[in-house]
Structures are given as C-alpha cells and as structure tokens.
Amino acid sequence: MLPFTGLAQSKVDRRILAVEQQRFDFMTSRDTVALRPMLDEQLVYIHSNAMQENKSTHVSAISSGRLVYTSMVRENARVRHYRKAALTNGVVRVKGIINATPFEVRLQYTAVYRRRHGQWLLANWQSTKIP
C-alpha cells in the first residue's frame, strides 16, 4: 500500500520516496549492512529529541540495539528535487525503544538526499514531534 504523497509525481520523485521507504524498512529490520550504503559519509541525523548523530553513530545505535525502531509508517511525503539533491518533507509515525525505554511518536520531518554515483543517499535528517 502506498502512502498519500501529494499530487502528480515524477519518476524521480517516486524513486526518492522508494529509497526513503527502503531506508525505513532497513532501520526497522536492523539491517545495518543494507542501511550503511544508503547513508552519505557526511550524514547529519538530528532526532526529535535534539540528539545528533553522524553516519557511524547512527548505524552503531541501531546495530547495538541502543535504538530499536519497531515501526516506521510514513503518512505522507512531498519531494522537491534539484539535479543532484532532493528534499522530502513528510509525516512519519515511529515506534521503538531507546535505551530500554519504549517510545511512540508522530514526526514532521525533512530529509535531504544527495545523488552520488547514481544513488540517492541520505545526507541530512531532522524531525520534530507533532503534539
């Protein structure tokens, strides 16, 4: 089932959203081997609690089990792309466990993707809790 993503989408928009969904799937399955190449080497990942990670610390948090995503359901998203860069803005409902404490949040997010060697890599993520 595809989430609502706005009006007409280009093939590139659909590809970027598919990459994003695949990244969410790898995060929830804790498949850091598949996740790692989807992340830019200079990744800045800012969580809704203001915690900031780079690529290494983000992957490590997931692989160690310190941060477990049990569900990431995108409710909607919009894509804007500019040659080798793309931004997605959307809402995602996230369930998980951080430092042995369960959480469930609905987030408004912005993700920045960079096209490198034909792949869309996550370069920046920032999210805010929706009350």
Short mmCIF file of C-alpha atoms in Angstrom, two decimals:
data_model
loop_
_atom_site.label_atom_id
_atom_site.label_comp_id
_atom_site.label_asym_id
_atom_site.label_seq_id
_atom_site.Cartn_x
_atom_site.Cartn_y
_atom_site.Cartn_z
CA MET A 1 0.00 0.00 0.00
CA LEU A 2 1.44 3.37 -0.99
CA PRO A 3 1.05 6.38 1.29
CA PHE A 4 -0.54 9.58 0.06
CA THR A 5 2.27 11.68 -1.35
CA GLY A 6 0.51 14.63 -2.89
CA LEU A 7 -0.43 15.34 -6.45
CA ALA A 8 1.36 14.17 -9.59
CA GLN A 9 4.77 12.69 -9.00
CA SER A 10 7.61 12.32 -11.43
CA LYS A 11 9.54 9.10 -11.87
CA VAL A 12 12.41 10.67 -9.89
CA ASP A 13 10.04 11.65 -7.06
CA ARG A 14 8.73 8.09 -6.86
CA ARG A 15 12.29 6.72 -6.84
CA ILE A 16 13.32 9.03 -3.99
CA LEU A 17 10.27 8.05 -1.93
CA ALA A 18 11.01 4.37 -2.62
CA VAL A 19 14.59 4.84 -1.40
CA GLU A 20 13.27 6.55 1.72
CA GLN A 21 10.80 3.72 2.39
CA GLN A 22 13.55 1.15 1.87
CA ARG A 23 15.71 3.03 4.40
CA PHE A 24 12.84 2.96 6.92
CA ASP A 25 12.46 -0.79 6.30
CA PHE A 26 16.18 -1.43 6.86
CA MET A 27 16.06 0.63 10.06
CA THR A 28 13.12 -1.38 11.46
CA SER A 29 14.68 -4.70 10.49
CA ARG A 30 18.05 -3.57 11.94
CA ASP A 31 19.71 -4.44 8.64
CA THR A 32 22.66 -2.10 9.04
CA VAL A 33 24.62 -3.89 6.31
CA ALA A 34 21.99 -2.76 3.78
CA LEU A 35 21.41 0.59 5.53
CA ARG A 36 25.04 1.77 5.61
CA PRO A 37 25.47 2.33 1.82
CA MET A 38 22.23 4.37 1.77
CA LEU A 39 23.77 6.99 4.05
CA ASP A 40 26.10 9.77 2.95
CA GLU A 41 29.54 9.74 4.59
CA GLN A 42 28.84 13.24 5.96
CA LEU A 43 25.38 12.38 7.31
CA VAL A 44 23.90 14.66 9.96
CA TYR A 45 20.97 12.91 11.68
CA ILE A 46 19.06 15.07 14.16
CA HIS A 47 16.42 13.25 16.16
CA SER A 48 13.26 14.86 17.50
CA ASN A 49 14.84 14.93 20.99
CA ALA A 50 17.72 17.05 19.56
CA MET A 51 20.20 14.16 19.71
CA GLN A 52 22.58 14.46 16.77
CA GLU A 53 24.42 11.58 15.12
CA ASN A 54 26.78 11.10 12.21
CA LYS A 55 26.75 8.06 9.95
CA SER A 56 28.87 5.94 12.25
CA THR A 57 26.99 6.74 15.46
CA HIS A 58 23.60 6.34 13.77
CA VAL A 59 24.43 2.90 12.39
CA SER A 60 26.05 1.90 15.69
CA ALA A 61 22.97 2.92 17.71
CA ILE A 62 20.80 0.67 15.53
CA SER A 63 23.19 -2.29 15.33
CA SER A 64 23.88 -2.27 19.09
CA GLY A 65 20.19 -2.22 19.97
CA ARG A 66 20.53 1.05 21.89
CA LEU A 67 17.96 2.40 19.41
CA VAL A 68 15.42 -0.08 18.07
CA TYR A 69 12.85 1.04 15.52
CA THR A 70 9.92 -1.38 15.61
CA SER A 71 7.71 0.54 13.18
CA MET A 72 8.09 3.50 10.82
CA VAL A 73 4.92 4.30 8.90
CA ARG A 74 5.04 7.27 6.58
CA GLU A 75 1.70 9.04 6.47
CA ASN A 76 2.57 11.47 3.71
CA ALA A 77 5.54 13.00 1.97
CA ARG A 78 6.40 15.53 -0.67
CA VAL A 79 9.53 15.59 -2.80
CA ARG A 80 11.39 18.50 -4.31
CA HIS A 81 14.42 17.59 -6.36
CA TYR A 82 17.16 19.73 -7.85
CA ARG A 83 19.51 17.81 -10.12
CA LYS A 84 21.76 16.04 -7.60
CA ALA A 85 19.85 17.00 -4.45
CA ALA A 86 16.36 16.24 -3.20
CA LEU A 87 14.33 17.16 -0.15
CA THR A 88 11.48 15.20 1.31
CA ASN A 89 9.06 16.67 3.81
CA GLY A 90 6.52 14.48 5.48
CA VAL A 91 4.97 12.88 8.50
CA VAL A 92 6.04 9.52 9.87
CA ARG A 93 4.70 7.57 12.85
CA VAL A 94 7.58 5.89 14.68
CA LYS A 95 7.55 3.23 17.40
CA GLY A 96 10.61 1.88 19.07
CA ILE A 97 12.83 1.53 22.10
CA ILE A 98 15.67 3.85 23.07
CA ASN A 99 17.94 2.94 25.97
CA ALA A 100 15.43 0.25 27.04
CA THR A 101 12.54 2.78 27.11
CA PRO A 102 9.66 2.32 24.63
CA PHE A 103 8.51 5.32 22.64
CA GLU A 104 5.84 6.18 20.09
CA VAL A 105 5.95 9.50 18.26
CA ARG A 106 4.46 11.15 15.24
CA LEU A 107 7.10 13.26 13.49
CA GLN A 108 7.18 16.03 10.94
CA TYR A 109 10.47 15.58 9.09
CA THR A 110 12.76 16.97 6.47
CA ALA A 111 15.25 14.70 4.75
CA VAL A 112 17.95 15.82 2.34
CA TYR A 113 19.19 13.34 -0.24
CA ARG A 114 22.30 13.67 -2.37
CA ARG A 115 22.69 11.87 -5.68
CA ARG A 116 26.09 10.22 -5.90
CA HIS A 117 27.14 7.60 -8.46
CA GLY A 118 23.50 7.11 -9.46
CA GLN A 119 22.23 6.55 -5.90
CA TRP A 120 20.19 8.78 -3.63
CA LEU A 121 22.00 8.94 -0.27
CA LEU A 122 20.56 10.41 2.93
CA ALA A 123 22.72 13.43 3.80
CA ASN A 124 20.58 15.07 6.48
CA TRP A 125 17.55 14.21 8.60
CA GLN A 126 15.76 16.44 11.05
CA SER A 127 12.45 15.75 12.74
CA THR A 128 10.09 17.43 15.17
CA LYS A 129 7.49 15.76 17.38
CA ILE A 130 3.90 16.52 16.50
CA PRO A 131 1.92 17.05 19.70
#
